[in-house]
Coordinates of C-alpha atoms in Angstrom, one line a residue:
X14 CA -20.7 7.2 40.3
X15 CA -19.5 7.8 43.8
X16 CA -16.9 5.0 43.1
X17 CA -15.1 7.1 40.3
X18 CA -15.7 10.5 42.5
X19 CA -14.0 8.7 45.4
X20 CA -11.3 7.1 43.2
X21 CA -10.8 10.8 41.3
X22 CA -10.3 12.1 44.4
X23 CA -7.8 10.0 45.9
X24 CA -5.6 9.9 42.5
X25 CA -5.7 14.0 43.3
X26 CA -4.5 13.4 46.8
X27 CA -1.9 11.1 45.6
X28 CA -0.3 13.5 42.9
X29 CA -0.6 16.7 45.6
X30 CA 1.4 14.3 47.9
X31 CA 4.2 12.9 44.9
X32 CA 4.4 16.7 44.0
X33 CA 5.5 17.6 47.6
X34 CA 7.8 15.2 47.7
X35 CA 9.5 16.0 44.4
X36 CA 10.0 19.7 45.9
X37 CA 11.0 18.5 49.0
X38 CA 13.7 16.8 47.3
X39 CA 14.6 19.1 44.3
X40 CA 14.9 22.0 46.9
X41 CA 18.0 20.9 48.3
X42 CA 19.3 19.8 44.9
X43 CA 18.9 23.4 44.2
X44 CA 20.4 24.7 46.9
X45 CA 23.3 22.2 47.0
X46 CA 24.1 23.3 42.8
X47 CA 24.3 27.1 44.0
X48 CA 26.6 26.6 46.8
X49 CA 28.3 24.1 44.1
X50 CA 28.2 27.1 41.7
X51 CA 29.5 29.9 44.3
X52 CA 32.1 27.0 45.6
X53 CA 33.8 26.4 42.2
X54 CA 33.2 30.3 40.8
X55 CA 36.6 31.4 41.8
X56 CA 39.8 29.4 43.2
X57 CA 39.5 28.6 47.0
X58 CA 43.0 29.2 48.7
X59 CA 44.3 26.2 50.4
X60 CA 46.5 26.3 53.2
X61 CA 50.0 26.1 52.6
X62 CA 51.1 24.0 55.8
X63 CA 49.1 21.7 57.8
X64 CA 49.2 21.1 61.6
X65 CA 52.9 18.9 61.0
X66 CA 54.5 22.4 61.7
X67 CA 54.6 24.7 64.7
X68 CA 53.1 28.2 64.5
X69 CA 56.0 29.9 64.4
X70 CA 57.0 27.4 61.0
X71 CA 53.7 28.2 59.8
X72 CA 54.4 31.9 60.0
X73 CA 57.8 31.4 57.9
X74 CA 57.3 31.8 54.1
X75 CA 60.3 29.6 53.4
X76 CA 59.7 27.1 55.9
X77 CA 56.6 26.6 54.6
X78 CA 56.3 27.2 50.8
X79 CA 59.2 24.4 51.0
X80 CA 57.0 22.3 53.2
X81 CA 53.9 22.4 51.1
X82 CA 56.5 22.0 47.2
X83 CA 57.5 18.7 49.0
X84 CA 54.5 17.6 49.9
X85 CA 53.2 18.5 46.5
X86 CA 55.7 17.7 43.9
X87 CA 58.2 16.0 45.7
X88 CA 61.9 15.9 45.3
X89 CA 64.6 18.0 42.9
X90 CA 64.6 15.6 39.8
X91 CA 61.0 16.0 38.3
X92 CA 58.6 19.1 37.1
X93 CA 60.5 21.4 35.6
X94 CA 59.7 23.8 32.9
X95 CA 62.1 25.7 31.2
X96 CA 61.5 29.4 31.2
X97 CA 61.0 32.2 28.4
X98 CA 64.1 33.9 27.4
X99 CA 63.2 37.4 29.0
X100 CA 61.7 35.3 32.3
X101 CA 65.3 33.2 32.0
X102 CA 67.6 36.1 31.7
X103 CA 66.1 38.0 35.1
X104 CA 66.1 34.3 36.9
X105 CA 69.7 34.2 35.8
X106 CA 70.4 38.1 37.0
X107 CA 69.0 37.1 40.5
X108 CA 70.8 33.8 40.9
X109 CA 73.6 35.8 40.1
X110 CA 73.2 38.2 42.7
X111 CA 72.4 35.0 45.1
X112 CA 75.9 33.1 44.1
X113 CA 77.3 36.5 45.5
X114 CA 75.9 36.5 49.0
X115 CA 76.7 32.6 48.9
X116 CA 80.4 33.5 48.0
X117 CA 80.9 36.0 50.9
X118 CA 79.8 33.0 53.5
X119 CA 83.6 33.4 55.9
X120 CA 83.1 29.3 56.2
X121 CA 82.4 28.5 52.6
X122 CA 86.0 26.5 51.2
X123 CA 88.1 27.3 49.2
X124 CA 87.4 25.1 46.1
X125 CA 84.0 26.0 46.2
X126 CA 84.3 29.8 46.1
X127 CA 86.5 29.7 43.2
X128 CA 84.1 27.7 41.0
X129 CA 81.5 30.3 42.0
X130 CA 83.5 32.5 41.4
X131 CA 83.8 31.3 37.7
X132 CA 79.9 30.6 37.2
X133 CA 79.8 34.8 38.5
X134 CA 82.2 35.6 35.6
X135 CA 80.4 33.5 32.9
X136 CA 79.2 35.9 30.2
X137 CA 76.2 33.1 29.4
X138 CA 73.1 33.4 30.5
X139 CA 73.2 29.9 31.3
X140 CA 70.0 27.5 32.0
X141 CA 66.7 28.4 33.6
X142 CA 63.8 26.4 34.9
X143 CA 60.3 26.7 37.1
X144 CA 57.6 24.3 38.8
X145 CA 54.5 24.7 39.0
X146 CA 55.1 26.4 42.5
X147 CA 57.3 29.1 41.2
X148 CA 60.8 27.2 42.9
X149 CA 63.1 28.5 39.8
X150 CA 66.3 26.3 38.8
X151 CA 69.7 28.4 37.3
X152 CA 72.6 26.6 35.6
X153 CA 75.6 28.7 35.5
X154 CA 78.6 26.4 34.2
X155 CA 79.5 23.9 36.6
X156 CA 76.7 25.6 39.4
X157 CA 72.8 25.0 39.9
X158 CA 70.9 26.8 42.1
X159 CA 67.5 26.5 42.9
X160 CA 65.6 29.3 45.1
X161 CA 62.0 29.9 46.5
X162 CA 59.6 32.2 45.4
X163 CA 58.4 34.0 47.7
X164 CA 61.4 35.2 49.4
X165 CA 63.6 34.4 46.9
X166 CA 66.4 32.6 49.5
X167 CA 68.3 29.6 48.5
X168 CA 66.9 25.7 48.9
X169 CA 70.3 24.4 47.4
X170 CA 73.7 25.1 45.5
X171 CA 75.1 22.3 43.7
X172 CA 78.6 22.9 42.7
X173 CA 80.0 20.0 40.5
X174 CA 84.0 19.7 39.7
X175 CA 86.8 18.7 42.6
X176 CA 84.6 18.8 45.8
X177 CA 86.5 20.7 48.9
X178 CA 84.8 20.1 51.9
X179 CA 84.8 23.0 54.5
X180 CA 87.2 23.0 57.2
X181 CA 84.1 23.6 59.8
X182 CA 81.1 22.3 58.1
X183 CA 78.8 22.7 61.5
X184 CA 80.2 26.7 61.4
X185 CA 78.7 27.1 57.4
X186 CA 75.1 25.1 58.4
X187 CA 74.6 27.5 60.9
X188 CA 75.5 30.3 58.6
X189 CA 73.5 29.3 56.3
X190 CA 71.2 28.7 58.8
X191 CA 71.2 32.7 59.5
X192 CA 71.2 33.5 56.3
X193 CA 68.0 31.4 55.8
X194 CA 66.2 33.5 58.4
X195 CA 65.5 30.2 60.6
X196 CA 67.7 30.4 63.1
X197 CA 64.5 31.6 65.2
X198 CA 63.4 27.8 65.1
X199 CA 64.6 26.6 68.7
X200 CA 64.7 23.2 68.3
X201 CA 67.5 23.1 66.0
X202 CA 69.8 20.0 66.6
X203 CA 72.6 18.0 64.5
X204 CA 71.4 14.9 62.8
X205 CA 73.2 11.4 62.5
X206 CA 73.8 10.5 58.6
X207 CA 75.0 7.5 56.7
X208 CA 75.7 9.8 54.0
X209 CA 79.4 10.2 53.2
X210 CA 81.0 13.7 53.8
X211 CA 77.1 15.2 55.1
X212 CA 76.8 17.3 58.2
X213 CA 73.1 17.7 58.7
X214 CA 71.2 19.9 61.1
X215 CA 67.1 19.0 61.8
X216 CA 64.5 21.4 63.3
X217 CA 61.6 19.0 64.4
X218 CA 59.3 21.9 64.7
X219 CA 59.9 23.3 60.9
X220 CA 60.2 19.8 59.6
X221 CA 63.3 21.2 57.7
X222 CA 66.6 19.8 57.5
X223 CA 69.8 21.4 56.4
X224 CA 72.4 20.0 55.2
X225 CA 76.2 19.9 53.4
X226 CA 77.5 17.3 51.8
X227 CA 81.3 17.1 49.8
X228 CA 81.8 13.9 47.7
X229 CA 82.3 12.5 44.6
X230 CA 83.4 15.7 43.1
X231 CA 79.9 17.7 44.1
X232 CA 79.4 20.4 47.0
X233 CA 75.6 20.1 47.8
X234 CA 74.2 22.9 50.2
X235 CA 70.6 22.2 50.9
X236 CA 67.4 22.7 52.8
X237 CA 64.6 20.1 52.3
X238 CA 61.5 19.6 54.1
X239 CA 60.9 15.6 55.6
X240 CA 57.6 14.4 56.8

């Protein structure tokens, strides 16, 4: 009789002890699935530039929504969606408005201003596009533009047709470069290229390169980030 009281009593001791140790261990389930809950309730922001950029890049919207598109997506050729007619005719409205500031640029040749020129006269509302960042694409006849969206500034012109290349394509990069609103970078410097008919000008600090390229019938104006 004192056998089973004994044995009784340690099976009681036993299950006290396994039922500590399941709420020792299902407590911090619990509390890991609540901070799951609260951590997946709404969208967490994530930064849009990491350390690769200085603070002053950091604190530039259009150095670095194009820094985080190209680390995200990539380059020009992939991920677009083509807009809704209402959405497409205001994206076509501001690239027009764009094309215009573009035009007035004093280095800007020739060639290229008159086919501008034409794209501003077009009675079409042309072509319009979006990523999944909000960078919005605008065909107007022979022109595409592309833009970011939170200040709206140009990342590149494409003119297609008979390419003139500027007289003092250094003097329209730093234009551009104004225009742009990073100019305040200090570090900017001109690049080597193997490209045919590029100029290029690099800021290490913004990881951004800018550059102008005239060949094979195509005027490219364009600001791209590089890792």
């Amino acid at each position: 009789m004192k056998q089973v009281k004994c044995r009784l009593k340690n099976a009681a001791l036993w299950l006290l002890v396994l039922a500590v140790a399941a709420g020792s261990m299902a407590l911090p389930a619990a509390v890991c699935g609540a901070y799951d809950r609260e951590l997946f309730a709404a969208p967490r922001p994530r930064p849009a530039t990491d350390l690769a950029l200085s603070a002053a890049a950091r604190e530039n919207d259009f150095v670095s929504q194009l820094y985080e598109r190209e680390t995200l997506l990539g380059g020009w050729s992939e991920g677009w969606e083509p807009l809704e007619e209402e959405a497409a005719k205001a994206a076509a409205e501001n690239a027009r408005q764009t094309l215009l500031e573009l035009s007035g640029m004093e280095h800007l040749s020739g060639e290229t201003r008159r086919v501008l020129g034409e794209a501003l006269a077009m009675s079409d509302l042309g072509q319009a596009w979006w990523d999944e960042m909000g960078f919005v694409r605008v065909r107007l006849g022979q022109v595409y533009l592309v833009t970011e969206p939170v200040t709206g500034l140009p990342v590149r012109l494409a003119v297609y047709g008979p390419a003139d290349a500027p007289a003092d394509p250094l003097a329209l990069l730093e234009e551009w470069r104004a225009l742009l609103g990073v100019d305040a970078l200090p570090d900017w410097e001109e690049a080597e290229t193997v490209q045919a008919g590029a100029t290029e000008l690099r800021s290490q600090q913004g990881r951004l390169r800018l550059q102008i390229c005239a060949a094979h019938e195509t005027f490219l104006l364009e600001a791209a980030s590089f890792s």
